[in-house]
């Protein structure tokens, strides 16, 4: 194993362990991890959109306001959080004179809201299961897409955006996500509707990955940042979660809560 691959593997394991520890703890620790990641992602978003250092810092301070109100000890997931998110968006757009930079606010806050919403579902075990499903299927999608793409190859999915992605990789990612979903249904009582929706979330995760790849290509960079050795930036690790988490929350509300 090369030193680069070893570093990537070690950092990847550490990231998963930290995420799982915060996920199982829930409450304040889970919110804190998501909020720190969100502020860092806003900084990376600023770099990818070509913002000045001053406007980049402005956006990071602005996004911290709706993230702060999401704290369980404050308002949590509420209409107030949505209102502050909208206010932060318009503040960054007007003061920073950049809609592109301001779009980072909903890009970050909405998935954080979705994950907190899923984790807060009672009883506590159900919230843990739902959040583990939303995050686990993204990890499974990445792994399935990687191995299917490497072993099968074939036509490219979006060659102008991400030359390494293939249709076979997308299929492998969907299959891996469905496998995780139905394993959670079989052994952890995940609602079967959500298990079946895992394939749709896998597609969303891949689209989130492609969106970030498109932004990096426009910015002329390989990674969104350098914070995580072997992995790049925080956005590089969470681009799939950003797209899949809100859809997971919507699926839960429509398929499980409403009926």
Tab-separated table of C-alpha atoms in Angstrom:
chain	number	residue	atom	x	y	z
A	1	UNK	CA	0.000	0.000	0.000
A	2	UNK	CA	1.402	3.402	-0.997
A	3	UNK	CA	1.930	6.079	1.657
A	4	UNK	CA	-0.750	8.260	0.022
A	5	UNK	CA	-3.298	5.442	0.062
A	6	UNK	CA	-2.367	4.602	3.657
A	7	UNK	CA	-2.873	8.224	4.712
A	8	UNK	CA	-6.204	8.351	2.899
A	9	UNK	CA	-7.359	5.139	4.592
A	10	UNK	CA	-6.309	6.272	8.092
A	11	UNK	CA	-7.946	9.688	7.731
A	12	UNK	CA	-11.076	8.067	6.282
A	13	UNK	CA	-11.395	5.686	9.240
A	14	UNK	CA	-10.879	8.536	11.721
A	15	UNK	CA	-13.544	10.644	9.987
A	16	UNK	CA	-16.063	7.797	10.068
A	17	UNK	CA	-15.352	7.076	13.752
A	18	UNK	CA	-15.789	10.748	14.674
A	19	UNK	CA	-19.011	10.954	12.659
A	20	UNK	CA	-20.396	7.783	14.251
A	21	UNK	CA	-19.480	8.934	17.762
A	22	UNK	CA	-21.287	12.241	17.259
A	23	UNK	CA	-24.204	10.475	15.568
A	24	UNK	CA	-24.687	8.002	18.420
A	25	UNK	CA	-24.352	10.791	20.981
A	26	UNK	CA	-26.850	13.007	19.169
A	27	UNK	CA	-27.947	16.299	20.664
A	28	UNK	CA	-25.275	18.945	21.222
A	29	UNK	CA	-22.291	16.947	19.936
A	30	UNK	CA	-23.977	16.028	16.665
A	31	UNK	CA	-25.064	19.627	16.124
A	32	UNK	CA	-21.563	20.887	16.947
A	33	UNK	CA	-19.884	18.557	14.455
A	34	UNK	CA	-22.317	19.523	11.693
A	35	UNK	CA	-21.970	23.234	12.464
A	36	UNK	CA	-18.171	23.203	12.420
A	37	UNK	CA	-18.239	21.269	9.155
A	38	UNK	CA	-20.768	23.771	7.777
A	39	UNK	CA	-18.658	26.837	8.549
A	40	UNK	CA	-15.587	25.179	7.014
A	41	UNK	CA	-17.603	24.255	3.926
A	42	UNK	CA	-18.750	27.857	3.526
A	43	UNK	CA	-15.104	28.888	3.462
A	44	UNK	CA	-14.356	26.306	0.774
A	45	UNK	CA	-17.441	27.395	-1.159
A	46	UNK	CA	-16.084	30.933	-1.087
A	47	UNK	CA	-12.774	29.758	-2.524
A	48	UNK	CA	-14.512	27.834	-5.321
A	49	UNK	CA	-16.652	30.847	-6.256
A	50	UNK	CA	-13.647	33.178	-6.358
A	51	UNK	CA	-14.706	35.328	-3.409
A	52	UNK	CA	-12.282	37.790	-1.884
A	53	UNK	CA	-10.818	36.839	1.522
A	54	UNK	CA	-12.993	39.514	3.171
A	55	UNK	CA	-16.224	38.270	1.565
A	56	UNK	CA	-15.257	34.685	2.287
A	57	UNK	CA	-14.985	35.505	6.004
A	58	UNK	CA	-18.221	37.500	5.803
A	59	UNK	CA	-20.061	34.456	4.439
A	60	UNK	CA	-18.575	32.180	7.105
A	61	UNK	CA	-19.801	34.508	9.862
A	62	UNK	CA	-23.219	34.811	8.191
A	63	UNK	CA	-23.789	31.065	7.846
A	64	UNK	CA	-22.861	30.583	11.506
A	65	UNK	CA	-26.032	32.460	12.550
A	66	UNK	CA	-28.631	29.958	11.250
A	67	UNK	CA	-26.311	27.120	12.263
A	68	UNK	CA	-26.161	28.502	15.811
A	69	UNK	CA	-29.942	28.709	16.150
A	70	UNK	CA	-30.157	25.032	15.162
A	71	UNK	CA	-28.510	24.133	18.477
A	72	UNK	CA	-30.823	21.876	20.526
A	73	UNK	CA	-30.494	24.338	23.422
A	74	UNK	CA	-31.754	27.142	21.157
A	75	UNK	CA	-34.614	26.898	18.643
A	76	UNK	CA	-33.441	23.706	16.925
A	77	UNK	CA	-34.951	22.808	13.562
A	78	UNK	CA	-37.651	25.453	13.260
A	79	UNK	CA	-39.114	28.157	11.059
A	80	UNK	CA	-36.815	30.599	12.828
A	81	UNK	CA	-33.835	28.674	11.448
A	82	UNK	CA	-35.298	28.879	7.934
A	83	UNK	CA	-35.876	32.615	8.376
A	84	UNK	CA	-32.314	33.214	9.548
A	85	UNK	CA	-31.010	31.121	6.660
A	86	UNK	CA	-32.893	33.323	4.198
A	87	UNK	CA	-31.638	36.451	5.984
A	88	UNK	CA	-28.046	35.191	5.837
A	89	UNK	CA	-28.451	34.459	2.122
A	90	UNK	CA	-29.661	37.989	1.317
A	91	UNK	CA	-27.072	39.548	3.623
A	92	UNK	CA	-24.193	37.802	1.842
A	93	UNK	CA	-25.696	38.495	-1.591
A	94	UNK	CA	-26.141	42.218	-0.894
A	95	UNK	CA	-23.124	43.033	1.266
A	96	UNK	CA	-20.777	40.644	-0.509
A	97	UNK	CA	-22.321	41.525	-3.884
A	98	UNK	CA	-22.289	37.894	-4.981
A	99	UNK	CA	-25.275	35.589	-5.374
A	100	UNK	CA	-22.866	32.745	-6.125
A	101	UNK	CA	-21.222	33.169	-2.737
A	102	UNK	CA	-24.618	33.518	-1.021
A	103	UNK	CA	-25.845	30.223	-2.515
A	104	UNK	CA	-23.417	28.501	-0.181
A	105	UNK	CA	-25.701	29.360	2.745
A	106	UNK	CA	-28.670	27.147	1.737
A	107	UNK	CA	-26.239	24.591	0.262
A	108	UNK	CA	-24.884	24.098	3.792
A	109	UNK	CA	-27.768	24.893	6.145
A	110	UNK	CA	-30.478	22.800	4.454
A	111	UNK	CA	-28.643	19.449	4.752
A	112	UNK	CA	-27.632	20.279	8.340
A	113	UNK	CA	-31.306	20.905	9.125
A	114	UNK	CA	-32.251	17.637	7.426
A	115	UNK	CA	-29.760	15.558	9.401
A	116	UNK	CA	-30.732	17.191	12.707
A	117	UNK	CA	-34.415	16.656	11.880
A	118	UNK	CA	-33.850	12.960	11.218
A	119	UNK	CA	-31.724	12.506	14.343
A	120	UNK	CA	-34.334	14.196	16.542
A	121	UNK	CA	-37.117	11.806	15.602
A	122	UNK	CA	-38.495	9.971	18.631
A	123	UNK	CA	-38.050	7.441	20.015
A	124	UNK	CA	-34.310	8.007	20.128
A	125	UNK	CA	-33.464	4.711	18.416
A	126	UNK	CA	-35.597	5.653	15.423
A	127	UNK	CA	-33.783	8.957	15.022
A	128	UNK	CA	-30.444	7.182	15.199
A	129	UNK	CA	-31.560	4.620	12.629
A	130	UNK	CA	-32.886	7.238	10.208
A	131	UNK	CA	-29.707	9.310	10.346
A	132	UNK	CA	-27.504	6.228	10.056
A	133	UNK	CA	-29.532	5.237	6.981
A	134	UNK	CA	-29.133	8.679	5.371
A	135	UNK	CA	-25.382	8.777	5.970
A	136	UNK	CA	-24.678	5.073	5.458
A	137	UNK	CA	-26.234	4.907	2.034
A	138	UNK	CA	-24.028	7.816	0.874
A	139	UNK	CA	-20.927	5.970	2.085
A	140	UNK	CA	-22.184	2.789	0.414
A	141	UNK	CA	-22.865	4.687	-2.814
A	142	UNK	CA	-19.311	6.025	-2.907
A	143	UNK	CA	-17.821	2.586	-2.290
A	144	UNK	CA	-20.117	0.802	-4.746
A	145	UNK	CA	-19.538	3.421	-7.440
A	146	UNK	CA	-15.765	3.255	-6.987
A	147	UNK	CA	-15.454	-0.510	-7.283
A	148	UNK	CA	-18.048	-0.903	-10.034
A	149	UNK	CA	-16.488	1.895	-12.041
A	150	UNK	CA	-12.980	0.472	-11.656
A	151	UNK	CA	-13.923	-3.128	-12.427
A	152	UNK	CA	-16.522	-2.608	-15.176
A	153	UNK	CA	-15.670	0.743	-16.740
A	154	UNK	CA	-17.700	1.578	-19.827
A	155	UNK	CA	-19.413	4.796	-20.954
A	156	UNK	CA	-18.698	7.944	-18.974
A	157	UNK	CA	-21.468	9.452	-16.884
A	158	UNK	CA	-20.518	13.117	-17.325
A	159	UNK	CA	-17.123	13.290	-19.054
A	160	UNK	CA	-16.987	17.096	-19.185
A	161	UNK	CA	-17.596	17.390	-15.458
A	162	UNK	CA	-15.996	14.275	-13.935
A	163	UNK	CA	-14.118	12.104	-16.445
A	164	UNK	CA	-13.655	9.254	-13.963
A	165	UNK	CA	-17.349	8.606	-13.318
A	166	UNK	CA	-19.140	5.961	-15.360
A	167	UNK	CA	-22.694	4.705	-15.754
A	168	UNK	CA	-21.498	1.391	-14.352
A	169	UNK	CA	-20.268	3.234	-11.282
A	170	UNK	CA	-23.657	4.872	-10.844
A	171	UNK	CA	-25.328	1.473	-11.097
A	172	UNK	CA	-22.923	0.003	-8.565
A	173	UNK	CA	-23.584	2.893	-6.206
A	174	UNK	CA	-27.352	2.468	-6.473
A	175	UNK	CA	-27.053	-1.289	-5.875
A	176	UNK	CA	-24.834	-0.739	-2.825
A	177	UNK	CA	-27.248	1.838	-1.380
A	178	UNK	CA	-30.233	-0.478	-1.893
A	179	UNK	CA	-28.295	-3.262	-0.186
A	180	UNK	CA	-27.662	-1.075	2.860
A	181	UNK	CA	-31.288	0.061	2.897
A	182	UNK	CA	-32.730	-3.449	2.845
A	183	UNK	CA	-30.185	-4.738	5.368
A	184	UNK	CA	-31.368	-1.995	7.732
A	185	UNK	CA	-34.958	-2.988	6.937
A	186	UNK	CA	-34.234	-6.665	7.647
A	187	UNK	CA	-32.143	-6.297	10.790
A	188	UNK	CA	-33.005	-2.858	12.233
A	189	UNK	CA	-36.677	-2.345	11.271
A	190	UNK	CA	-36.084	0.529	8.881
A	191	UNK	CA	-39.433	1.204	7.146
A	192	UNK	CA	-39.496	-0.715	3.860
A	193	UNK	CA	-40.548	2.447	1.993
A	194	UNK	CA	-37.289	4.104	2.977
A	195	UNK	CA	-35.259	1.017	2.097
A	196	UNK	CA	-36.778	1.121	-1.386
A	197	UNK	CA	-36.033	4.838	-1.677
A	198	UNK	CA	-32.327	4.239	-1.018
A	199	UNK	CA	-31.639	3.920	-4.743
A	200	UNK	CA	-33.123	7.359	-5.376
A	201	UNK	CA	-30.953	8.849	-2.655
A	202	UNK	CA	-27.904	7.193	-4.218
A	203	UNK	CA	-28.634	9.037	-7.460
A	204	UNK	CA	-28.973	12.287	-5.493
A	205	UNK	CA	-25.621	11.640	-3.807
A	206	UNK	CA	-23.955	11.165	-7.186
A	207	UNK	CA	-25.537	14.389	-8.466
A	208	UNK	CA	-24.183	16.202	-5.417
A	209	UNK	CA	-20.755	14.821	-6.233
A	210	UNK	CA	-21.074	15.999	-9.842
A	211	UNK	CA	-22.125	19.497	-8.741
A	212	UNK	CA	-18.987	19.888	-6.653
A	213	UNK	CA	-16.852	18.430	-9.473
A	214	UNK	CA	-18.339	21.042	-11.815
A	215	UNK	CA	-17.510	23.827	-9.345
A	216	UNK	CA	-13.934	22.583	-8.934
A	217	UNK	CA	-13.479	22.344	-12.691
A	218	UNK	CA	-14.684	25.932	-13.115
A	219	UNK	CA	-12.340	27.043	-10.340
A	220	UNK	CA	-9.451	25.076	-11.849
A	221	UNK	CA	-8.654	23.100	-8.679
A	222	UNK	CA	-8.439	19.392	-7.868
A	223	UNK	CA	-9.896	19.576	-4.351
A	224	UNK	CA	-12.131	22.004	-2.483
A	225	UNK	CA	-9.477	22.363	0.218
A	226	UNK	CA	-6.460	20.796	1.900
A	227	UNK	CA	-7.732	20.316	5.455
A	228	UNK	CA	-8.072	16.515	5.252
A	229	UNK	CA	-4.881	14.733	4.119
A	230	UNK	CA	-5.601	12.375	1.239
A	231	UNK	CA	-9.201	13.583	0.990
A	232	UNK	CA	-9.007	17.276	0.154
A	233	UNK	CA	-11.546	19.556	1.793
A	234	UNK	CA	-14.698	19.067	3.843
A	235	UNK	CA	-16.872	19.591	0.754
A	236	UNK	CA	-15.007	16.767	-0.970
A	237	UNK	CA	-16.178	14.393	1.764
A	238	UNK	CA	-19.720	15.691	2.185
A	239	UNK	CA	-20.814	16.602	-1.352
A	240	UNK	CA	-23.009	13.494	-1.578
A	241	UNK	CA	-24.501	14.050	1.884
A	242	UNK	CA	-25.458	17.614	0.938
A	243	UNK	CA	-27.763	16.314	-1.799
A	244	UNK	CA	-28.964	13.079	-0.183
A	245	UNK	CA	-29.785	14.300	3.348
A	246	UNK	CA	-32.588	16.749	2.392
A	247	UNK	CA	-34.118	14.121	0.099
A	248	UNK	CA	-33.919	11.564	2.925
A	249	UNK	CA	-35.840	13.916	5.217
A	250	UNK	CA	-38.447	14.552	2.508
A	251	UNK	CA	-38.861	10.808	1.882
A	252	UNK	CA	-39.335	10.220	5.594
A	253	UNK	CA	-41.979	12.928	5.889
A	254	UNK	CA	-43.895	11.811	2.764
A	255	UNK	CA	-43.538	8.036	2.998
A	256	UNK	CA	-43.616	7.489	6.756
A	257	UNK	CA	-45.009	10.505	8.627
A	258	UNK	CA	-47.907	11.507	6.371
A	259	UNK	CA	-49.514	8.063	5.933
